[in-house]
mmCIF file of C-alpha atoms in Angstrom:
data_model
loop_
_atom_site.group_PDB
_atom_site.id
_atom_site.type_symbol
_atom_site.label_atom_id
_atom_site.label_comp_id
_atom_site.label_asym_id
_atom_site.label_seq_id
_atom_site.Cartn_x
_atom_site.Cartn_y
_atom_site.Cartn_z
ATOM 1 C CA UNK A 1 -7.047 15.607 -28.136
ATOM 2 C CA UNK A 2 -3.987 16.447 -25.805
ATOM 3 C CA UNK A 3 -0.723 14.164 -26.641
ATOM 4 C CA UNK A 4 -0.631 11.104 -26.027
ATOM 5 C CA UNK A 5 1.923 9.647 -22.761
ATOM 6 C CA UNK A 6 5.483 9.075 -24.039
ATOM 7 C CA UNK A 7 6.597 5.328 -24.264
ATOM 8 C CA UNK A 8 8.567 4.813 -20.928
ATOM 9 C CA UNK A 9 11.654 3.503 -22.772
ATOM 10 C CA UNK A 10 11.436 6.743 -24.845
ATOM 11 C CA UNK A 11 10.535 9.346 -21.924
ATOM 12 C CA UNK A 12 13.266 12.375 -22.667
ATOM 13 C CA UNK A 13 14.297 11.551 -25.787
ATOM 14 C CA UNK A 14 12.110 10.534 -28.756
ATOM 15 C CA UNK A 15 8.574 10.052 -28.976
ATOM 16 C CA UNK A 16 7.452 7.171 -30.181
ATOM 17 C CA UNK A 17 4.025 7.590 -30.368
ATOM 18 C CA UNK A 18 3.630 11.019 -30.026
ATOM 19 C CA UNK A 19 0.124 11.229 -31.708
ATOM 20 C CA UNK A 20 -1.430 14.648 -31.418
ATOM 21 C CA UNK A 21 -4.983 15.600 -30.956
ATOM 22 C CA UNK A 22 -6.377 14.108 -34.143
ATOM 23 C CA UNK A 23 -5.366 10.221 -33.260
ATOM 24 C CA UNK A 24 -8.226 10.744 -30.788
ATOM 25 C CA UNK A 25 -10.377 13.548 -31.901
ATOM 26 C CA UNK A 26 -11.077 12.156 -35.505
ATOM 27 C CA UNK A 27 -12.592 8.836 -34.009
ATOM 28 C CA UNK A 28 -14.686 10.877 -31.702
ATOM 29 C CA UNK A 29 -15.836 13.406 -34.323
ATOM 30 C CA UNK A 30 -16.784 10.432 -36.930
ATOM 31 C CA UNK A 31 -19.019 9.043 -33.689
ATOM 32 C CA UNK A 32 -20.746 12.304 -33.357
ATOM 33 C CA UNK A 33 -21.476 12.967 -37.127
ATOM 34 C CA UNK A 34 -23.144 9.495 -37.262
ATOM 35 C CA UNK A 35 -20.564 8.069 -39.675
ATOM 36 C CA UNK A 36 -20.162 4.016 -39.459
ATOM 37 C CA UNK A 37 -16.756 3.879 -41.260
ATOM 38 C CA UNK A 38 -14.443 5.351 -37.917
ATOM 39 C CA UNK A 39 -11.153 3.510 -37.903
ATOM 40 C CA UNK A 40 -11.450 1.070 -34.959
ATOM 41 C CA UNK A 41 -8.377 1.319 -32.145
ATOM 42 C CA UNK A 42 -8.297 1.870 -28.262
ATOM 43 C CA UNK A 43 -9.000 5.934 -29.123
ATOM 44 C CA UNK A 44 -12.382 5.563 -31.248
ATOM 45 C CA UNK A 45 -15.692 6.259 -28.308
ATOM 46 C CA UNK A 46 -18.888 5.284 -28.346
ATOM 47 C CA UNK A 47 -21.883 7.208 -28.119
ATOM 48 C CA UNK A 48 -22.375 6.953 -24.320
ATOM 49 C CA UNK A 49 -18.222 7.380 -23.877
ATOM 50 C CA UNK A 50 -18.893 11.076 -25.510
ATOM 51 C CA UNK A 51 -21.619 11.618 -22.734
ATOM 52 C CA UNK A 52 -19.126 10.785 -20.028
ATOM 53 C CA UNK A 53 -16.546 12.729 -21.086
ATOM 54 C CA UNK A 54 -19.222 16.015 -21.774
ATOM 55 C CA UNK A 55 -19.860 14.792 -17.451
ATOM 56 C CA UNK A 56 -15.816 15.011 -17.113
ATOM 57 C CA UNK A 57 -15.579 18.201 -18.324
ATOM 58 C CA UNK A 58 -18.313 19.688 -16.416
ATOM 59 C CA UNK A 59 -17.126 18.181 -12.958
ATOM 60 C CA UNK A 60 -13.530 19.558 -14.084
ATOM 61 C CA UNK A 61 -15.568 23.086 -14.191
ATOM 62 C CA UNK A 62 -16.698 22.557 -11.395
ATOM 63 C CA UNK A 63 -13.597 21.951 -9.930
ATOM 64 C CA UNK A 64 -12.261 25.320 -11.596
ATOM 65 C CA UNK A 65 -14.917 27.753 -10.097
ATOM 66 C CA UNK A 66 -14.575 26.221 -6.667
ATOM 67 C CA UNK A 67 -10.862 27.382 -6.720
ATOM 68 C CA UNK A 68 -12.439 30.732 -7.367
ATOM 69 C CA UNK A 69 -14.754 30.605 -4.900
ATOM 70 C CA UNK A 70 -12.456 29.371 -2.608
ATOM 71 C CA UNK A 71 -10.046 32.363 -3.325
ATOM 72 C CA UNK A 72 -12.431 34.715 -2.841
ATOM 73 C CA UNK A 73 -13.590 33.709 0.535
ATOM 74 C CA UNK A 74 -9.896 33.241 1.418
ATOM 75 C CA UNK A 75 -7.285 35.647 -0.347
ATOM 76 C CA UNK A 76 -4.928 33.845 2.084
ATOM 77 C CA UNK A 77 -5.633 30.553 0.616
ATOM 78 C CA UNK A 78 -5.355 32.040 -3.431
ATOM 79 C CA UNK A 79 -1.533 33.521 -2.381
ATOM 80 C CA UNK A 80 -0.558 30.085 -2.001
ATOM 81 C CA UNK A 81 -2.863 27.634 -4.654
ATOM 82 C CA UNK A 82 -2.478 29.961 -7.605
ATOM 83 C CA UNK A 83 -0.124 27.342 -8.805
ATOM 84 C CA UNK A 84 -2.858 24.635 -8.089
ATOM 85 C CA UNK A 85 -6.064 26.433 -9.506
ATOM 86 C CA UNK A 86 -3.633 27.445 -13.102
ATOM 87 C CA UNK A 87 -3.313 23.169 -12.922
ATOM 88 C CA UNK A 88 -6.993 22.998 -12.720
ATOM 89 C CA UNK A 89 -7.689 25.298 -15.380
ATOM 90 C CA UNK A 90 -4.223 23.206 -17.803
ATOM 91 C CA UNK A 91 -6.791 20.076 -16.970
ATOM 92 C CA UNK A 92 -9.550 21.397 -18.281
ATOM 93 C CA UNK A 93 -8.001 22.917 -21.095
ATOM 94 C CA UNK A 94 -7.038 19.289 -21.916
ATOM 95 C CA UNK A 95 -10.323 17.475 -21.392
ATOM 96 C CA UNK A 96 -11.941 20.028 -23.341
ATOM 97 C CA UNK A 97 -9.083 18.996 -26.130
ATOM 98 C CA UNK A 98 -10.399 15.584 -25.864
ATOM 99 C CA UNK A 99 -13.745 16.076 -26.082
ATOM 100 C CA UNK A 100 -14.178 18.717 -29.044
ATOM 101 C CA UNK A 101 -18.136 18.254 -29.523
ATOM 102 C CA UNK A 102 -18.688 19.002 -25.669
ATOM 103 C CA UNK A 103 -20.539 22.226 -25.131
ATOM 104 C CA UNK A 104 -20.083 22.528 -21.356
ATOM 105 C CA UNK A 105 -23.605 22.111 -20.694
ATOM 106 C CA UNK A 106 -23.345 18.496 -19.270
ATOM 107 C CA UNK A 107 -24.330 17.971 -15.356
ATOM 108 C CA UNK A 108 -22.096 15.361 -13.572
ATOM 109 C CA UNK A 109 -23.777 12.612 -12.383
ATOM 110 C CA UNK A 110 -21.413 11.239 -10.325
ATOM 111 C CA UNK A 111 -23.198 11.746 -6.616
ATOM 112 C CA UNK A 112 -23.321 15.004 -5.484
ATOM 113 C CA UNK A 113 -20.656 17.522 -4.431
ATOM 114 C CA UNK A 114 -19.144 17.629 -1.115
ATOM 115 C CA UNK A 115 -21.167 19.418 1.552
ATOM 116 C CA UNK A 116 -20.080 22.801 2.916
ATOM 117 C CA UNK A 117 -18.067 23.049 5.786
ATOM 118 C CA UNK A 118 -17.431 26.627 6.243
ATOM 119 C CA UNK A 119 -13.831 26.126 5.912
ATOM 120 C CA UNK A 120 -12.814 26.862 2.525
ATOM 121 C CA UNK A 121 -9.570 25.261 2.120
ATOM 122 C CA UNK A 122 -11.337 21.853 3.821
ATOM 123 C CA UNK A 123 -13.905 22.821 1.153
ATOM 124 C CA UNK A 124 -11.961 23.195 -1.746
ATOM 125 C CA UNK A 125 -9.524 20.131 -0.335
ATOM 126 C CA UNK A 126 -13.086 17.863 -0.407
ATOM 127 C CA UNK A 127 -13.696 19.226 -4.214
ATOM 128 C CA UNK A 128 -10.867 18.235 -5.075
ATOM 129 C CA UNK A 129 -10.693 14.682 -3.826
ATOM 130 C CA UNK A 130 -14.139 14.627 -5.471
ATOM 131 C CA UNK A 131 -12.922 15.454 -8.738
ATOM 132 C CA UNK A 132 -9.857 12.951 -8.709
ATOM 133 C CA UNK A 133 -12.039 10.073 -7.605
ATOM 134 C CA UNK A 134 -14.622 10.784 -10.871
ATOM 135 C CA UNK A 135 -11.612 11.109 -13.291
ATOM 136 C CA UNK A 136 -10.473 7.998 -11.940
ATOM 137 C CA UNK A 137 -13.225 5.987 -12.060
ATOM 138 C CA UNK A 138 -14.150 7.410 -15.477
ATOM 139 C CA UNK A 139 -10.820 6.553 -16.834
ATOM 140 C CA UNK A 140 -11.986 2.677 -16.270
ATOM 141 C CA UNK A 141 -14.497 3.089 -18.821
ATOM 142 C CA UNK A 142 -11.895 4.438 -21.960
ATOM 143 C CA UNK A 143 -9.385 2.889 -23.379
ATOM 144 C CA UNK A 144 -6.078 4.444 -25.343
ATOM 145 C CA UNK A 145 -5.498 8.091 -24.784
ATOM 146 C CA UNK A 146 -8.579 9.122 -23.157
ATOM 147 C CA UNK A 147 -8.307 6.364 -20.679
ATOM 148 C CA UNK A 148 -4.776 7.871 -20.156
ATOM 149 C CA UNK A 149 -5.632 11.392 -19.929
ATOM 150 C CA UNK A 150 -8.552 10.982 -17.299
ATOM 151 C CA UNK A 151 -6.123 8.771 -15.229
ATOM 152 C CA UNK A 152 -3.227 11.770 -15.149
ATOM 153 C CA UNK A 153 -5.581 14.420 -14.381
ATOM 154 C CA UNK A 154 -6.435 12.029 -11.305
ATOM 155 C CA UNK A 155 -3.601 11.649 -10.505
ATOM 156 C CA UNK A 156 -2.530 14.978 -10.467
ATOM 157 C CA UNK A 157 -5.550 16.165 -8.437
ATOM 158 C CA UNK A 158 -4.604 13.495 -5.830
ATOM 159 C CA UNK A 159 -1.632 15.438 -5.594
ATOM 160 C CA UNK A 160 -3.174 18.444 -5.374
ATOM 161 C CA UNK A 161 -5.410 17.236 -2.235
ATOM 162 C CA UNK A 162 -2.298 16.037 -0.531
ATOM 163 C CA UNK A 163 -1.031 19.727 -0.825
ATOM 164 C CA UNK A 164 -4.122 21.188 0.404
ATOM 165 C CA UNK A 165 -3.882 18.738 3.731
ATOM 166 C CA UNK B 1 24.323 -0.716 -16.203
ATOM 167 C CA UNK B 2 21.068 0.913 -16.834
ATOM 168 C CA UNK B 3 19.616 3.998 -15.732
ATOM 169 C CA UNK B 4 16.574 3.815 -13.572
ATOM 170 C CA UNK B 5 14.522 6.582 -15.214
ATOM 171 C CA UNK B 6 12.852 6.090 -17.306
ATOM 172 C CA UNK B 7 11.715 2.336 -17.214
ATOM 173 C CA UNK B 8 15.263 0.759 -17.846
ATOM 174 C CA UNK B 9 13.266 -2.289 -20.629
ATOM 175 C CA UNK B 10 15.067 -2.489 -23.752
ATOM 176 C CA UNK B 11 11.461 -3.995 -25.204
ATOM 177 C CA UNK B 12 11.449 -2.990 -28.873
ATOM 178 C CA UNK B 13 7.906 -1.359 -28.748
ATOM 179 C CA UNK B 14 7.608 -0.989 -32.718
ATOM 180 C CA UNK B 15 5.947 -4.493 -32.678
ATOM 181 C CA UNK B 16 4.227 -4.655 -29.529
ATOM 182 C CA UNK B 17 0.301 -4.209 -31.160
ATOM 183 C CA UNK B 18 -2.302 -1.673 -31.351
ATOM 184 C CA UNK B 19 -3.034 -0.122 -28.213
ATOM 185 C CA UNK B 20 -5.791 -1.260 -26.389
ATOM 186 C CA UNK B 21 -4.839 -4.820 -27.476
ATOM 187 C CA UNK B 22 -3.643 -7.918 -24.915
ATOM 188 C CA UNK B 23 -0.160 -8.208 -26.934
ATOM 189 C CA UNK B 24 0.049 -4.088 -26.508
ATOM 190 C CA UNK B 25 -1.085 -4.416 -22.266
ATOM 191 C CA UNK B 26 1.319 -6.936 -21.811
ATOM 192 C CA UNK B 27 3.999 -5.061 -23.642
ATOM 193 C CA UNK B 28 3.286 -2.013 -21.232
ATOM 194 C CA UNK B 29 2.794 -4.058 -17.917
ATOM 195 C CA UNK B 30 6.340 -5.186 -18.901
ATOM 196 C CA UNK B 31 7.577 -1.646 -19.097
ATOM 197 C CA UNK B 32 5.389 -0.950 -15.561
ATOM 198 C CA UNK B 33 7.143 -4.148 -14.358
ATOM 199 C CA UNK B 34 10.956 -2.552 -15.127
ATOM 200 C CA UNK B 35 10.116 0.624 -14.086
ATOM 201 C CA UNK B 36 8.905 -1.159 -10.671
ATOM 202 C CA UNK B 37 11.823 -2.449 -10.166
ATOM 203 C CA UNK B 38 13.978 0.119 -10.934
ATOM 204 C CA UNK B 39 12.195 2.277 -8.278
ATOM 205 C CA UNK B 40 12.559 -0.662 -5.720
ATOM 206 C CA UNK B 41 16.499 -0.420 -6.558
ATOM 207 C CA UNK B 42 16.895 3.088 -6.348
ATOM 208 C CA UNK B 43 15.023 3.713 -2.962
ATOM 209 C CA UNK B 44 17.640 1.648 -2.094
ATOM 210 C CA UNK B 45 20.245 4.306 -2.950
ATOM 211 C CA UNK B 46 17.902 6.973 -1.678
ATOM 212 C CA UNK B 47 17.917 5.872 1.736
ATOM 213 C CA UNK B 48 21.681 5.363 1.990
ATOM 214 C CA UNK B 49 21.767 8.902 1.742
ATOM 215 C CA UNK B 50 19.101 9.848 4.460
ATOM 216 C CA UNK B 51 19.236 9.818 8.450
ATOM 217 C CA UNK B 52 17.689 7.234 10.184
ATOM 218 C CA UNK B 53 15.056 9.583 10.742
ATOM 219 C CA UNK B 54 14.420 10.486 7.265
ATOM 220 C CA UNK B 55 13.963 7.101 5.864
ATOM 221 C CA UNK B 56 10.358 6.530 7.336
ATOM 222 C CA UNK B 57 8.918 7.502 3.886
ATOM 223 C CA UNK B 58 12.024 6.059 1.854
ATOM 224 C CA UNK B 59 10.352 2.280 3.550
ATOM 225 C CA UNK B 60 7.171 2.978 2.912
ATOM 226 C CA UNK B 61 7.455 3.641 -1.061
ATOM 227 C CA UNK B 62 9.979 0.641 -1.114
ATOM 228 C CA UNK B 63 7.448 -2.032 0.250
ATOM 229 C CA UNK B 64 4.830 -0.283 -2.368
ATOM 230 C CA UNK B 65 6.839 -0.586 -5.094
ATOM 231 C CA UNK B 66 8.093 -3.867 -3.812
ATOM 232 C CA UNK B 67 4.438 -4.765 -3.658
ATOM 233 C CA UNK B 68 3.277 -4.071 -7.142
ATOM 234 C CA UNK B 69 6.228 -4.870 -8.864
ATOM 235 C CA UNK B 70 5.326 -8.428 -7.138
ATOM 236 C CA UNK B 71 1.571 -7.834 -8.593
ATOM 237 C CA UNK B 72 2.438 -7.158 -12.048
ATOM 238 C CA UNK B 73 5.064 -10.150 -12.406
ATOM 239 C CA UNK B 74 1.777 -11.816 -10.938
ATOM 240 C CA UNK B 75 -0.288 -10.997 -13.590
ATOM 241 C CA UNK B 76 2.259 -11.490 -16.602
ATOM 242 C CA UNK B 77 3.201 -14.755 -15.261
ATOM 243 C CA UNK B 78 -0.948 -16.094 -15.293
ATOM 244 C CA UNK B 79 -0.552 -14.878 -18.605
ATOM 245 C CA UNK B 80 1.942 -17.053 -20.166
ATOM 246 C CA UNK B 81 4.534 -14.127 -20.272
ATOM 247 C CA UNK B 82 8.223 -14.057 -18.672
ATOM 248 C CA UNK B 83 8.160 -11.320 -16.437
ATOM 249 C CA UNK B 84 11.271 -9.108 -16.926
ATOM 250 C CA UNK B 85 14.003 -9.396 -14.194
ATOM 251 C CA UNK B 86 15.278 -7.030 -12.466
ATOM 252 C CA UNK B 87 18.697 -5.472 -13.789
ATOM 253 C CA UNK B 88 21.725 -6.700 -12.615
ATOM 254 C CA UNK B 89 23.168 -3.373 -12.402
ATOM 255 C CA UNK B 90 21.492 0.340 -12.664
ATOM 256 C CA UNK B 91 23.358 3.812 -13.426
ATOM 257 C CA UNK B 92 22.328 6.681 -11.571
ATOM 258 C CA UNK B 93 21.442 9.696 -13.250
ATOM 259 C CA UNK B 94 23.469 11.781 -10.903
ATOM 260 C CA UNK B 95 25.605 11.272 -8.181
ATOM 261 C CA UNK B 96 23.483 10.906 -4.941
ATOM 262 C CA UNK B 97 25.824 12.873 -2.389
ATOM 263 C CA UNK B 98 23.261 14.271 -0.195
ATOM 264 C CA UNK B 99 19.676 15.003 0.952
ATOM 265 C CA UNK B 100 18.592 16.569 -1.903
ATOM 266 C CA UNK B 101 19.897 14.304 -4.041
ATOM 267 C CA UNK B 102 18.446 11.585 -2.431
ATOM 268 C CA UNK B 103 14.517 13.828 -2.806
ATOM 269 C CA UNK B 104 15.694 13.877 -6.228
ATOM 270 C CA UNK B 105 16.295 10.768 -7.218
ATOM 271 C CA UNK B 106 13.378 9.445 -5.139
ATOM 272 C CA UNK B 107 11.227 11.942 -7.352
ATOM 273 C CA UNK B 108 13.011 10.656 -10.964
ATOM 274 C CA UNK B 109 11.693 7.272 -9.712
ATOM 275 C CA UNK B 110 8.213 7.868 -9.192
ATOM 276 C CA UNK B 111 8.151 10.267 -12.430
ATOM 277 C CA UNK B 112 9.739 7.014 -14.069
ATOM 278 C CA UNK B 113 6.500 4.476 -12.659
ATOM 279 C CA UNK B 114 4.475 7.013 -12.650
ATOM 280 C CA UNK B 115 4.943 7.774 -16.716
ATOM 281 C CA UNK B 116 5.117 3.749 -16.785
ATOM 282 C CA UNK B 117 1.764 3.497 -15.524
ATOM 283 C CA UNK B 118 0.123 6.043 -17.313
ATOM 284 C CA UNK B 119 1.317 4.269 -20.290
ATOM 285 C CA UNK B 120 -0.013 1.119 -19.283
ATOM 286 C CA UNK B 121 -3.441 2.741 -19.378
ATOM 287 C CA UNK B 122 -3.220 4.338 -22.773
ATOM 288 C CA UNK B 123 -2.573 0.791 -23.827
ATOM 289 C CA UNK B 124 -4.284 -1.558 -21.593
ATOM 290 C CA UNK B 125 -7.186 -3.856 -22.681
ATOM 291 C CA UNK B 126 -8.630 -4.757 -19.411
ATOM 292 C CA UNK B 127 -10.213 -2.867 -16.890
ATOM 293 C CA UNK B 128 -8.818 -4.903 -13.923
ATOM 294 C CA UNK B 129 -5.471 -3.462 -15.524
ATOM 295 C CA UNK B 130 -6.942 0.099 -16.239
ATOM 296 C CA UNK B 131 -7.858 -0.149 -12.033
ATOM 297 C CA UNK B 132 -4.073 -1.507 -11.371
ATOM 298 C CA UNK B 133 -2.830 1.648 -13.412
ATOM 299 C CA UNK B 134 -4.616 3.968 -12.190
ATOM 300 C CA UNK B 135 -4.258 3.226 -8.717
ATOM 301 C CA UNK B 136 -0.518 2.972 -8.987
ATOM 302 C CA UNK B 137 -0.141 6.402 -11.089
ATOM 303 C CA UNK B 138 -1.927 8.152 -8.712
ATOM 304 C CA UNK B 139 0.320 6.655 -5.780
ATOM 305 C CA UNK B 140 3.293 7.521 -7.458
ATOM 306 C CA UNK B 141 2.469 11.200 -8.025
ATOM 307 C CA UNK B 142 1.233 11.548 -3.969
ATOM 308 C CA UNK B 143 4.816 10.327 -3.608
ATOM 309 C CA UNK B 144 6.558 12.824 -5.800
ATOM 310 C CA UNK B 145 4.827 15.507 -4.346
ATOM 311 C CA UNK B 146 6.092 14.853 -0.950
ATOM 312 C CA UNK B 147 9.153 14.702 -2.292
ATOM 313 C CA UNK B 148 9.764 17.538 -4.807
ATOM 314 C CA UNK B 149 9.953 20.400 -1.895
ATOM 315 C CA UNK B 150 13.187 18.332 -0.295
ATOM 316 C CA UNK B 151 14.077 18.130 -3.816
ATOM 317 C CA UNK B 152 13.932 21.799 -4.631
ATOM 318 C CA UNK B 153 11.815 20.891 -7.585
ATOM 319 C CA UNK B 154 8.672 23.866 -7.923
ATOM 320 C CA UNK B 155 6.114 23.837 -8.694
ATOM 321 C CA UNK B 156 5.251 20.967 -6.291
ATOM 322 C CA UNK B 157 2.418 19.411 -7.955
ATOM 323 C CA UNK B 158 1.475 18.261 -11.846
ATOM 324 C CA UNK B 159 -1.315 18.863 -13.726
ATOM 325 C CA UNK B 160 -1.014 16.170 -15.951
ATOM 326 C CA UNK B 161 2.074 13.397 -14.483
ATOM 327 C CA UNK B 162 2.525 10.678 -16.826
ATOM 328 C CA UNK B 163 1.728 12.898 -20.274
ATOM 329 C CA UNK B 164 4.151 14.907 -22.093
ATOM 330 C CA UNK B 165 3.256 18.748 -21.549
ATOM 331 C CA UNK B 166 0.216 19.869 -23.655
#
């Protein structure tokens, strides 16, 4: 999965724990093949924890095509949140990292998306928030990297809906 | 004199436990807890170098920051742990002559808690604390993207605040 955060005392200069995707993916991968023998730590998932992330990655999708759908109805609107859907798309690229045995095909359960207004910055603005309050509250349910991961994505998104305001 | 960004804590990490451990969450909350009041020193600065009128957001992030670093010292004292102080004296990373300097600074600091935070949720054992973290990350980037545009910093926003880049 994506790097790990930087110890704070360590931010800019040396990485103290800069574990790359393995730390987290080899856990995950020994969970999926059935093995019993997966090193224990704050990055190994269970079972259901694989099923929630599949759900993160799909409401991160989501999340993606609605800033295409949002361009389209509003070229105005894509001039200025190119920046913002590329973030979008750097999230998902990340989740996906973290969750290597997710196909895409998972439905979020997580209440339903935001109803239509017509307006599709409001729109895509609501989507957003959407998608930073799952991340969040998924992050609750992981510990170590993953837990860390959903958590930045959230709280990048929040930023993202404050720009959209 | 320490620097306020990153989370001026000297803790020797090498020794603070597997993540996802109490000895590792109260290791980080430590680092939160510096990095709290590092921020709550250097809005200090930042709004010495603002206009009266400009210093309506400079209170607001001080009484947050005031606010959880009181929350976290909180929770590490029910815990049996010392909370760390705050320093006696922090460098700047640059001289703070003007307005942007001031947005700058003000956006080092919430990059600092911000990174803190996200930190204390790789390693955290609770949920309450995962909840805390969270919270406080995402606060801290809403913050720093108000602030990067006075700061001249582009693009605005993060995709990922608190991680090293993928």
């Amino acid at each position: 999965m994506s790097t790990r955060p930087v110890h704070p005392a360590a931010a800019g200069t040396l990485s103290r724990r800069s574990l790359l995707v393995a730390a987290g993916a080899l856990p995950l991968l020994a969970v999926v093949a059935g093995c019993t023998d997966a090193p224990p730590g704050a990055d190994a998932v269970t079972p259901a924890q694989v099923d929630q992330l599949a759900e993160q990655v799909a409401v991160q999708e989501q999340l993606v095509a609605a800033y295409a759908t949002a361009f389209t109805a509003a070229p105005d609107l894509a001039a200025a949140g190119t920046a913002l859907a590329d973030q979008a798309q750097a999230q998902l690229d990340r989740l996906r990292a973290a969750a290597p045995s997710v196909t895409g095909s998972a439905t979020p359960s997580g209440g339903t998306a935001p109803a239509a207004t017509g307006d599709p910055r409001a729109d895509l603005r609501a989507r957003v928030a959407a998608a930073a309050q799952s991340h969040a509250t998924a992050c609750l349910d992981f510990t170590g990297a993953r837990a860390a991961l959903l958590g930045s994505i959230a709280a990048g998104l929040r930023g993202q809906d404050g720009q959209l305001a | 004199m320490t620097s306020p960004s990153p989370s001026p804590a000297s803790t020797s990490s090498s020794d603070d436990g597997e993540a996802g451990s109490t000895r590792a969450e109260t290791a980080a909350l430590q680092e939160a807890l510096a990095a709290e009041h590092a921020a709550v020193w250097g809005y200090g600065t930042v709004g010495a170098a603002l206009a009266g009128a400009d210093r309506t957001p400079v209170v607001a992030a001080a009484e947050s920051h005031r606010d959880l670093r009181d929350q976290v010292a909180a929770v590490l004292t029910a815990r049996g742990a010392d909370p760390v102080p705050t320093q006696a004296a922090y460098q700047l990373p640059f001289p703070v002559l003007s307005a942007v300097d001031a947005a700058r600074l003000a956006v080092t600091l919430e990059e600092g808690t911000t990174s803190a935070w996200v930190w204390v949720l790789d390693q955290a054992a609770e949920r309450s604390v995962r909840e805390t973290a969270v919270a406080a990350a995402c606060a801290a980037e809403v913050r720093a993207v108000s602030w990067r545009p006075q700061a001249g910093v582009t693009p605005v926003t993060t995709a990922t605040p608190g991680l090293p880049a993928a």
